[in-house]
CSV table of C-alpha atoms in Angstrom, one decimal:
chain,number,residue,atom,x,y,z
A,517,GLY,CA,81.3,99.1,79.1
A,518,MET,CA,82.5,100.9,82.2
A,519,MET,CA,79.5,99.7,84.2
A,520,ILE,CA,80.1,96.1,83.2
A,521,GLY,CA,83.8,96.5,84.2
A,522,SER,CA,82.9,98.1,87.5
A,523,PHE,CA,80.2,95.7,88.6
A,524,ILE,CA,81.2,92.4,87.1
A,525,ILE,CA,84.8,92.2,85.9
A,526,PHE,CA,86.5,94.0,88.8
A,527,PRO,CA,84.8,91.9,91.6
A,528,LEU,CA,85.7,88.7,89.7
A,529,GLY,CA,89.3,90.0,89.4
A,530,VAL,CA,89.4,90.7,93.1
A,531,TYR,CA,88.1,87.1,93.9
A,532,LEU,CA,90.7,85.6,91.6
A,533,LEU,CA,93.5,87.8,93.1
A,534,ALA,CA,92.4,86.8,96.6
A,535,SER,CA,92.4,83.1,95.7
A,536,LEU,CA,95.9,83.5,94.5
A,537,ALA,CA,97.1,85.7,97.3
A,538,THR,CA,95.7,83.8,100.3
A,539,PRO,CA,98.0,80.7,99.9
A,540,VAL,CA,101.0,82.9,99.3
A,541,LEU,CA,100.3,85.0,102.4
A,542,ARG,CA,99.7,81.8,104.5
A,543,TRP,CA,102.9,80.3,103.2
A,544,SER,CA,104.7,83.5,104.3
A,545,GLY,CA,103.5,83.2,107.8
A,546,GLY,CA,100.2,84.9,107.6
A,547,GLU,CA,97.4,83.9,109.9
A,548,GLY,CA,94.4,85.1,107.9
A,549,GLY,CA,92.2,83.2,105.6
A,550,GLY,CA,90.4,83.7,102.3
A,551,TYR,CA,87.6,85.8,103.9
A,552,GLY,CA,90.1,88.2,105.4
A,553,THR,CA,92.0,88.5,102.1
A,554,ARG,CA,88.8,89.2,100.2
A,555,ALA,CA,87.6,91.7,102.8
A,556,ALA,CA,91.0,93.5,102.7
A,557,MET,CA,90.8,93.8,98.9
A,558,ALA,CA,87.2,95.0,99.0
A,559,TRP,CA,88.0,97.6,101.6
A,560,ALA,CA,91.0,98.8,99.7
A,561,ALA,CA,88.7,99.4,96.7
A,562,VAL,CA,86.1,101.1,98.9
A,563,CYS,CA,88.7,103.5,100.3
A,564,VAL,CA,90.0,104.5,96.8
A,565,ALA,CA,86.6,104.8,95.1
A,566,PRO,CA,85.6,108.3,96.4
A,567,ILE,CA,89.0,109.6,95.4
A,568,GLY,CA,88.7,108.0,92.0
A,569,PHE,CA,85.2,109.5,91.5
A,570,ALA,CA,86.5,113.0,92.5
A,571,ALA,CA,89.5,112.6,90.1
A,572,GLN,CA,87.2,111.6,87.2
A,573,LEU,CA,84.9,114.5,87.9
A,574,ALA,CA,87.7,116.9,88.0
A,575,LEU,CA,89.2,115.6,84.8
A,576,ILE,CA,85.8,115.9,83.0
A,577,LEU,CA,85.1,119.4,84.3
A,578,ALA,CA,88.6,120.6,83.5
A,579,ALA,CA,88.6,119.0,80.0
A,580,ALA,CA,92.0,117.6,80.9
A,581,PRO,CA,94.3,116.1,78.3
A,582,PRO,CA,94.6,112.4,78.0
A,583,VAL,CA,97.9,112.3,79.8
A,584,ALA,CA,96.2,113.6,82.9
A,585,GLU,CA,93.9,110.6,82.8
A,586,THR,CA,96.9,108.3,82.7
A,587,VAL,CA,98.6,110.1,85.6
A,588,ALA,CA,95.4,109.9,87.6
A,589,GLY,CA,94.9,106.2,86.8
A,590,VAL,CA,98.5,105.4,87.8
A,591,GLY,CA,98.1,107.4,91.0
A,592,LEU,CA,94.9,105.7,91.9
A,593,GLY,CA,96.4,102.3,91.2
A,594,ALA,CA,99.4,103.1,93.5
A,595,LEU,CA,97.0,104.3,96.2
A,596,TRP,CA,95.0,101.1,95.9
A,597,LEU,CA,98.1,99.0,96.2
A,598,TRP,CA,99.2,100.9,99.3
A,599,PHE,CA,95.8,100.4,100.9
A,600,LEU,CA,95.8,96.8,99.8
A,601,ALA,CA,99.2,96.0,101.3
A,602,THR,CA,98.3,97.7,104.6
A,603,PHE,CA,94.9,95.9,104.9
A,604,LEU,CA,96.4,92.6,103.9
A,605,ALA,CA,99.1,93.0,106.6
A,606,GLU,CA,96.3,93.6,109.2
A,607,ALA,CA,94.2,90.7,108.0
A,608,HIS,CA,97.1,88.3,108.1
A,609,GLY,CA,98.8,89.5,111.2
A,610,PHE,CA,102.0,91.0,109.7
A,611,ARG,CA,103.6,93.9,111.4
A,612,SER,CA,104.1,96.0,108.3
A,613,GLY,CA,102.6,96.2,104.8
A,614,VAL,CA,105.9,97.2,103.2
A,615,LYS,CA,107.0,93.6,102.6
A,616,ILE,CA,103.6,92.8,101.2
A,617,LEU,CA,103.7,95.8,98.9
A,618,GLY,CA,107.1,94.7,97.7
A,619,VAL,CA,105.8,91.2,97.0
A,620,VAL,CA,102.7,92.6,95.2
A,621,LEU,CA,104.9,94.8,93.0
A,622,ALA,CA,107.3,92.0,92.2
A,623,ALA,CA,104.3,89.8,91.2
A,624,LEU,CA,102.9,92.5,89.0
A,625,LEU,CA,106.3,92.9,87.3
A,626,ALA,CA,106.5,89.2,86.8
A,627,VAL,CA,103.0,89.1,85.2
A,628,VAL,CA,103.8,92.1,83.0
A,629,GLY,CA,107.1,90.4,82.0
A,630,ALA,CA,105.4,87.1,81.2
A,631,MET,CA,102.8,89.0,79.1
A,632,GLN,CA,105.6,90.7,77.2
A,633,ILE,CA,107.4,87.4,76.6
A,634,PHE,CA,104.4,85.1,75.8
A,635,GLY,CA,101.9,87.7,74.6
């Protein structure tokens, strides 16, 4: 199941997220296109992957409790979001990724809230 998620589901999610993010970034004054958005998202994942692999290996070898896996997952997700905001800022010509990170976090909160209300 993990391999299916890693090789099929995650890339499809990245493409979907890029297709939603590109118009928002362009509307906000960004100069990049869909290719730059997809590349930024892919590079963010590539940068986090070795750290995720090392964290998983450490958790397995240390026989860590389940809460450690959750903490590692949240940390990796936060690191991916930071890389993503920075790379999207570069791809679209923004001076800083902080605003992009704020918008991404607000969008995530909106999605989670909608899932709680309608789910």
